[in-house]
Tab-separated table of C-alpha atoms in Angstrom:
chain	number	residue	atom	x	y	z
A	206	MET	CA	0.000	0.000	0.000
A	207	LEU	CA	1.328	3.433	-0.981
A	208	GLY	CA	0.966	6.650	0.967
A	209	VAL	CA	1.503	10.186	-0.311
A	210	TYR	CA	2.502	13.223	1.714
A	211	LEU	CA	4.046	16.651	1.152
A	212	ARG	CA	7.163	18.025	2.790
A	213	THR	CA	9.636	20.876	2.480
A	214	LEU	CA	12.394	20.316	-0.066
A	215	VAL	CA	15.931	19.961	1.305
A	216	MET	CA	19.421	20.038	-0.199
A	217	SER	CA	19.655	16.242	-0.304
A	218	ASP	CA	16.770	16.312	-2.831
A	219	LEU	CA	19.090	17.794	-5.462
A	220	ALA	CA	20.123	14.353	-6.758
A	221	ARG	CA	16.479	13.505	-7.538
A	222	VAL	CA	15.912	16.874	-9.249
A	223	LEU	CA	19.016	16.266	-11.394
A	224	GLU	CA	17.571	12.870	-12.416
A	225	TRP	CA	14.302	14.485	-13.478
A	226	SER	CA	16.174	17.118	-15.497
A	227	ARG	CA	17.422	14.321	-17.787
A	228	ASP	CA	13.838	13.251	-18.599
A	229	GLU	CA	12.827	15.148	-21.739
A	230	ALA	CA	9.096	14.528	-21.222
A	231	PHE	CA	9.299	15.909	-17.664
A	232	CYS	CA	11.217	18.982	-18.811
A	233	LEU	CA	8.799	19.750	-21.633
A	234	ALA	CA	5.717	19.270	-19.430
A	235	ASN	CA	7.135	21.610	-16.780
A	236	GLY	CA	8.727	24.285	-18.928
A	237	TRP	CA	12.294	23.319	-18.037
A	238	PRO	CA	14.984	23.691	-20.700
A	239	VAL	CA	15.977	20.283	-22.070
A	240	GLY	CA	19.648	19.493	-21.470
A	241	LEU	CA	20.243	22.151	-18.832
A	242	PRO	CA	23.772	21.709	-17.384
A	243	ALA	CA	23.789	20.196	-13.886
A	244	GLU	CA	25.721	23.183	-12.497
A	245	GLN	CA	22.991	25.611	-13.600
A	246	LEU	CA	20.268	23.429	-12.148
A	247	GLN	CA	22.185	23.115	-8.881
A	248	ASP	CA	22.629	26.914	-8.665
A	249	TRP	CA	18.888	27.390	-9.243
A	250	PHE	CA	17.995	24.748	-6.623
A	251	VAL	CA	20.315	26.246	-3.986
A	252	ARG	CA	18.854	29.728	-4.619
A	253	LEU	CA	15.339	28.305	-4.347
A	254	LEU	CA	16.107	26.689	-0.985
A	255	ASN	CA	18.088	29.589	0.488
A	256	ASN	CA	16.007	32.463	-0.836
A	257	PRO	CA	12.586	31.239	-1.989
A	258	PRO	CA	10.332	33.730	-3.755
A	259	VAL	CA	7.760	35.207	-1.378
A	260	ASP	CA	4.949	34.297	-3.773
A	261	LEU	CA	5.842	30.594	-4.029
A	262	VAL	CA	4.882	27.634	-1.837
A	263	ARG	CA	6.697	24.514	-3.091
A	264	LYS	CA	6.456	21.130	-1.411
A	265	GLY	CA	8.091	17.860	-2.303
A	266	ILE	CA	5.779	14.926	-3.050
A	267	VAL	CA	6.842	11.833	-1.128
A	268	VAL	CA	5.539	8.314	-1.687
A	269	THR	CA	5.824	5.700	1.045
A	270	ALA	CA	5.501	1.959	0.564
A	271	PRO	CA	6.290	-1.131	2.641
A	272	GLN	CA	9.719	-1.380	0.974
A	273	HIS	CA	10.320	2.396	1.506
A	274	PRO	CA	8.564	3.342	4.769
A	275	GLU	CA	10.758	6.461	5.092
A	276	GLY	CA	9.439	7.718	1.767
A	277	HIS	CA	10.816	8.480	-1.660
A	278	LEU	CA	10.668	11.944	-3.300
A	279	VAL	CA	8.811	11.614	-6.629
A	280	GLY	CA	7.950	15.213	-7.556
A	281	PHE	CA	6.784	18.572	-6.287
A	282	VAL	CA	3.628	20.647	-6.085
A	283	ASP	CA	3.475	24.438	-6.097
A	284	LEU	CA	1.215	27.282	-5.295
A	285	ARG	CA	2.768	30.020	-7.446
A	286	GLU	CA	2.041	33.709	-7.735
A	287	VAL	CA	0.468	33.651	-4.265
A	288	ASN	CA	-1.322	36.972	-3.889
A	289	PRO	CA	-2.445	37.556	-0.284
A	290	LEU	CA	-4.331	40.745	-1.214
A	291	GLU	CA	-6.448	39.078	-3.900
A	292	LYS	CA	-6.331	35.721	-2.034
A	293	ARG	CA	-5.382	33.706	-5.095
A	294	ALA	CA	-2.585	31.504	-6.421
A	295	ARG	CA	-1.776	29.166	-9.320
A	296	LEU	CA	-1.361	25.391	-8.834
A	297	ARG	CA	1.327	23.339	-10.525
A	298	ILE	CA	2.061	19.628	-10.060
A	299	ALA	CA	5.169	17.885	-11.375
A	300	ILE	CA	5.776	14.149	-11.027
A	301	GLY	CA	9.434	13.470	-11.744
A	302	ASP	CA	9.394	9.679	-11.468
A	303	GLU	CA	7.798	8.266	-14.593
A	304	ILE	CA	6.703	5.126	-12.712
A	305	HIS	CA	4.444	7.278	-10.490
A	306	ARG	CA	2.779	9.242	-13.306
A	307	GLY	CA	-0.841	8.317	-13.799
A	308	GLN	CA	-0.956	6.385	-10.512
A	309	GLY	CA	-2.963	8.807	-8.346
A	310	VAL	CA	0.072	10.471	-6.767
A	311	GLY	CA	-0.577	13.828	-8.455
A	312	TYR	CA	-4.204	13.653	-7.350
A	313	ALA	CA	-3.240	13.048	-3.714
A	314	ALA	CA	-0.637	15.820	-3.792
A	315	GLY	CA	-3.049	18.202	-5.506
A	316	LEU	CA	-5.765	17.619	-2.903
A	317	GLN	CA	-3.300	18.241	-0.087
A	318	MET	CA	-2.016	21.471	-1.647
A	319	LEU	CA	-5.548	22.696	-2.384
A	320	GLU	CA	-6.488	22.041	1.235
A	321	HIS	CA	-3.360	23.914	2.377
A	322	GLY	CA	-4.128	26.853	0.090
A	323	PHE	CA	-7.791	27.213	0.958
A	324	THR	CA	-7.582	26.329	4.653
A	325	GLU	CA	-4.181	27.425	5.933
A	326	LEU	CA	-3.370	30.260	3.518
A	327	GLY	CA	-6.949	31.531	3.347
A	328	LEU	CA	-7.014	31.647	-0.450
A	329	GLU	CA	-10.332	32.197	-2.189
A	330	ARG	CA	-9.296	31.164	-5.715
A	331	ILE	CA	-6.721	28.771	-7.175
A	332	THR	CA	-6.044	28.598	-10.903
A	333	ALA	CA	-4.001	26.388	-13.219
A	334	GLU	CA	-2.704	26.640	-16.779
A	335	VAL	CA	-2.032	23.583	-18.950
A	336	HIS	CA	-0.780	23.078	-22.488
A	337	SER	CA	-3.114	21.137	-24.774
A	338	SER	CA	-0.482	18.400	-25.218
A	339	ASN	CA	-0.498	17.603	-21.466
A	340	GLY	CA	-3.562	15.337	-21.471
A	341	ARG	CA	-2.761	13.832	-18.074
A	342	MET	CA	-2.763	17.194	-16.346
A	343	LEU	CA	-5.932	18.291	-18.143
A	344	SER	CA	-7.700	15.185	-16.785
A	345	LEU	CA	-6.167	15.563	-13.334
A	346	LEU	CA	-7.411	19.122	-12.917
A	347	GLU	CA	-10.955	18.082	-13.783
A	348	LYS	CA	-10.717	15.152	-11.357
A	349	LEU	CA	-9.560	17.568	-8.628
A	350	GLY	CA	-12.692	19.646	-9.254
A	351	PHE	CA	-11.298	22.539	-11.280
A	352	ARG	CA	-13.543	24.173	-13.848
A	353	ARG	CA	-12.328	24.923	-17.343
A	354	GLU	CA	-12.521	28.706	-17.733
A	355	GLY	CA	-11.016	29.342	-21.134
A	356	VAL	CA	-8.416	28.644	-23.771
A	357	LEU	CA	-5.590	30.863	-24.956
A	358	ARG	CA	-5.400	29.685	-28.569
A	359	GLN	CA	-1.964	29.120	-30.077
A	360	HIS	CA	-0.527	30.880	-27.045
A	361	GLU	CA	2.935	29.329	-26.689
A	362	THR	CA	5.463	27.706	-28.982
A	363	ARG	CA	6.660	24.305	-27.757
A	364	GLN	CA	9.042	22.256	-29.856
A	365	GLY	CA	8.348	24.530	-32.810
A	366	ILE	CA	4.552	24.132	-32.632
A	367	LYS	CA	2.060	26.741	-31.441
A	368	GLU	CA	-0.013	25.264	-28.615
A	369	ASP	CA	-3.205	26.218	-26.847
A	370	VAL	CA	-3.072	26.875	-23.107
A	371	HIS	CA	-6.154	25.825	-21.115
A	372	LEU	CA	-7.175	27.929	-18.133
A	373	PHE	CA	-8.743	26.324	-15.054
A	374	GLY	CA	-10.047	27.771	-11.808
A	375	MET	CA	-11.483	26.712	-8.476
A	376	LEU	CA	-13.134	28.827	-5.806
A	377	ARG	CA	-12.841	27.977	-2.119
A	378	GLU	CA	-16.529	27.036	-1.887
A	379	GLU	CA	-16.076	24.593	-4.798
A	380	PHE	CA	-13.297	22.642	-3.078
A	381	GLU	CA	-14.438	19.393	-1.529
A	382	PRO	CA	-11.838	18.340	1.019
A	383	PRO	CA	-11.611	14.643	1.730
A	384	SER	CA	-13.775	13.580	4.656
A	385	SER	CA	-10.921	11.696	6.298
A	386	LYS	CA	-7.168	11.373	5.970
A	387	THR	CA	-7.385	7.659	5.162
A	388	TRP	CA	-7.731	8.549	1.475
A	389	LEU	CA	-4.039	9.470	1.519
A	390	GLU	CA	-3.094	5.907	2.366
A	391	THR	CA	-5.473	4.184	-0.016
A	392	LEU	CA	-5.509	6.417	-3.099
A	393	THR	CA	-2.686	4.715	-4.947
A	394	SER	CA	-3.083	1.221	-3.509
A	395	GLN	CA	-5.745	0.410	-6.118
A	396	SER	CA	-3.411	1.132	-9.055
């Protein structure tokens, strides 16, 4: 049985982040440059840990299993552009380990970050933006309860092709928090 929880990123996570940076699909889905030198990525990661932007909440996604009870970092989830005055932010989920993509881990992490944003940060609105080629994330946002609010047609060029960007939003009153924490332990056990 797998469990999913969020935690603060630490310097020892750099090795995992470097692994993900060599995965072209991960880089493209998350807007990272493909083939970024390890030294540049390390500099960015150290700056992020030592001097995080005030409008960013980033948590590591950890999966636990009987063979790894201490947990294994598999990705991260963000609330970006946190605006305390307008009480809004933008959600982003990145699963670095390919084996955990499409297994319910992003869903569990997303629910936890939404709960954190609406409950602990007092946000009233959380949005997300997704490229049309990222079918998994489009489905995940709908599963989390986001509403599709619009499309920016041919908005960004990715790999030489103009792509649409889909806009999603959720208001605090639309969020349905899980009724108990046991869902965290059982979400991915059915996969």
